[in-house]
Amino acid sequence: MLWTIFAVASVVLLGLSAGVFFGFSSFVMSGLARASDDAAGAAMNGINESAVLPAFMSVFFGALLVPGVTGIWGLVDGHDGGGWVLAAAAVYLVGTFGVTMAGNVPLNNRLLAAPDKAAGWRATWRPWTRWNHVRTACGVAATALAAVALV
């Protein structure tokens, strides 16, 4: 029973994380692109500053840690869904967490450091959005894998 609670928590955390990235892919970035380049660059810097606060960071890291621990626990204790949850954690680690660290965060830092925020925005928003599409798709896939563990 306790393992199932952690498996459900894994699905919830992965789904919340995927939903944040989906929001950016589906409307936030296109909305910012409709603003002036100066305004969009300033807004994106503000969003990035807010993203590292506990509300999002607990979900972002929780979606890595809880499924990882739950998947290993499930395999060790012989829970049928353990492999699915561990696969979800692996997809999230590489495709969402890894892409964030290797793709999106460096672009965020580049925008923040740009002396001309308008030029920085123009140089970063398209590649940032492409990387975000990748982490969205991987977040959704990870959520689906973890959900299969509960079936």
Coordinates of C-alpha atoms in Angstrom, one line a residue:
M1 CA 0.0 0.0 0.0
L2 CA 2.8 2.5 0.9
W3 CA 4.6 1.7 -2.4
T4 CA 1.4 2.5 -4.3
I5 CA 1.1 5.9 -2.5
F6 CA 4.6 6.7 -3.7
A7 CA 3.8 5.5 -7.2
V8 CA 0.8 7.8 -7.3
A9 CA 3.0 10.7 -5.9
S10 CA 5.4 9.9 -8.8
V11 CA 2.7 10.3 -11.4
V12 CA 1.4 13.5 -9.8
L13 CA 4.9 15.1 -9.6
L14 CA 5.8 14.0 -13.2
G15 CA 2.5 15.3 -14.5
L16 CA 2.8 18.6 -12.7
S17 CA 6.3 19.1 -14.1
A18 CA 5.2 18.1 -17.6
G19 CA 2.3 20.5 -17.3
V20 CA 4.5 23.4 -16.5
F21 CA 6.7 22.8 -19.6
F22 CA 3.5 22.2 -21.7
G23 CA 2.3 25.6 -20.7
F24 CA 5.5 27.2 -21.9
S25 CA 5.4 25.3 -25.2
S26 CA 1.7 25.9 -25.9
F27 CA 1.2 29.6 -24.9
V28 CA 3.8 31.3 -22.7
M29 CA 6.6 31.5 -25.2
S30 CA 4.3 32.5 -28.1
G31 CA 2.7 35.1 -25.8
L32 CA 6.1 36.5 -24.9
A33 CA 7.1 36.6 -28.6
R34 CA 4.2 38.9 -29.2
A35 CA 5.6 41.5 -26.8
S36 CA 8.4 43.8 -27.7
D37 CA 11.8 42.2 -27.5
D38 CA 12.8 44.4 -24.5
A39 CA 9.6 43.5 -22.6
A40 CA 9.9 39.8 -23.5
G41 CA 13.5 39.6 -22.4
A42 CA 12.7 41.3 -19.1
A43 CA 9.7 39.1 -18.5
M44 CA 11.6 35.9 -19.3
N45 CA 14.3 37.0 -16.8
G46 CA 11.6 37.5 -14.2
I47 CA 10.1 34.1 -14.9
N48 CA 13.5 32.5 -14.6
E49 CA 14.0 34.2 -11.3
S50 CA 10.7 33.0 -10.0
A51 CA 11.3 29.4 -11.3
V52 CA 14.0 28.8 -8.7
L53 CA 11.7 29.4 -5.8
P54 CA 10.5 26.4 -3.7
A55 CA 7.1 26.0 -5.3
F56 CA 8.5 24.9 -8.7
M57 CA 11.8 23.5 -7.5
S58 CA 10.2 21.1 -5.2
V59 CA 8.1 19.7 -8.1
F60 CA 11.1 19.8 -10.5
F61 CA 13.4 17.9 -8.2
G62 CA 10.6 15.8 -6.6
A63 CA 9.7 14.5 -10.1
L64 CA 13.2 13.2 -10.3
L65 CA 13.8 11.8 -6.8
V66 CA 10.4 10.3 -5.9
P67 CA 10.0 8.2 -9.1
G68 CA 13.7 7.2 -8.9
V69 CA 13.4 6.0 -5.3
T70 CA 10.0 4.5 -5.9
G71 CA 11.2 2.6 -9.0
I72 CA 14.2 1.1 -7.2
W73 CA 12.1 0.3 -4.2
G74 CA 9.6 -1.4 -6.5
L75 CA 12.2 -3.5 -8.2
V76 CA 13.9 -4.5 -4.9
D77 CA 10.6 -5.5 -3.2
G78 CA 9.1 -7.1 -6.3
H79 CA 6.3 -4.7 -7.1
D80 CA 5.0 -5.3 -10.6
G81 CA 5.2 -1.6 -11.6
G82 CA 8.7 -0.9 -10.2
G83 CA 10.3 -1.2 -13.6
W84 CA 7.8 1.2 -15.2
V85 CA 8.4 3.8 -12.5
L86 CA 12.1 3.5 -12.8
A87 CA 11.8 3.8 -16.6
A88 CA 9.8 7.0 -16.0
A89 CA 12.5 8.3 -13.8
A90 CA 15.2 7.6 -16.4
V91 CA 13.2 9.3 -19.2
Y92 CA 12.7 12.3 -16.9
L93 CA 16.4 12.4 -15.8
V94 CA 17.6 12.5 -19.4
G95 CA 14.8 14.2 -21.4
T96 CA 13.5 16.7 -18.9
F97 CA 16.0 17.3 -16.1
G98 CA 19.1 16.8 -18.3
V99 CA 17.7 18.9 -21.2
T100 CA 16.9 21.7 -18.6
M101 CA 20.5 21.7 -17.3
A102 CA 22.2 21.3 -20.7
G103 CA 19.9 23.3 -22.9
N104 CA 17.4 25.7 -21.2
V105 CA 19.5 26.9 -18.2
P106 CA 22.5 28.0 -20.3
L107 CA 20.1 29.9 -22.6
N108 CA 18.5 31.5 -19.5
N109 CA 22.0 32.5 -18.3
R110 CA 22.9 33.9 -21.7
L111 CA 19.7 36.0 -21.7
L112 CA 20.4 37.2 -18.2
A113 CA 24.0 38.2 -19.1
A114 CA 23.1 39.9 -22.4
P115 CA 23.9 43.6 -22.2
D116 CA 21.1 44.2 -24.7
K117 CA 18.1 42.3 -23.5
A118 CA 16.2 42.7 -26.8
A119 CA 19.1 41.1 -28.7
G120 CA 19.5 38.5 -26.0
W121 CA 15.8 37.6 -26.3
R122 CA 16.0 37.4 -30.1
A123 CA 19.0 35.1 -29.9
T124 CA 17.6 32.7 -27.2
W125 CA 13.8 32.3 -27.4
R126 CA 13.6 30.0 -30.4
P127 CA 16.3 27.5 -29.3
W128 CA 14.9 27.7 -25.7
T129 CA 11.4 26.9 -27.0
R130 CA 12.7 23.9 -29.1
W131 CA 14.5 22.5 -26.0
N132 CA 11.3 23.1 -24.0
H133 CA 9.3 21.0 -26.6
V134 CA 11.8 18.2 -26.0
R135 CA 11.4 18.3 -22.2
T136 CA 7.6 18.6 -22.5
A137 CA 7.4 15.5 -24.6
C138 CA 9.8 13.6 -22.3
G139 CA 7.8 14.8 -19.2
V140 CA 4.6 13.5 -20.7
A141 CA 6.2 10.2 -21.7
A142 CA 7.6 9.8 -18.1
T143 CA 4.2 10.5 -16.7
A144 CA 2.6 7.9 -18.9
L145 CA 5.3 5.3 -18.0
A146 CA 4.7 5.9 -14.3
A147 CA 0.9 5.7 -14.7
V148 CA 1.3 2.3 -16.4
A149 CA 2.9 1.1 -13.1
L150 CA -0.5 1.6 -11.4
V151 CA -2.5 -0.5 -14.0

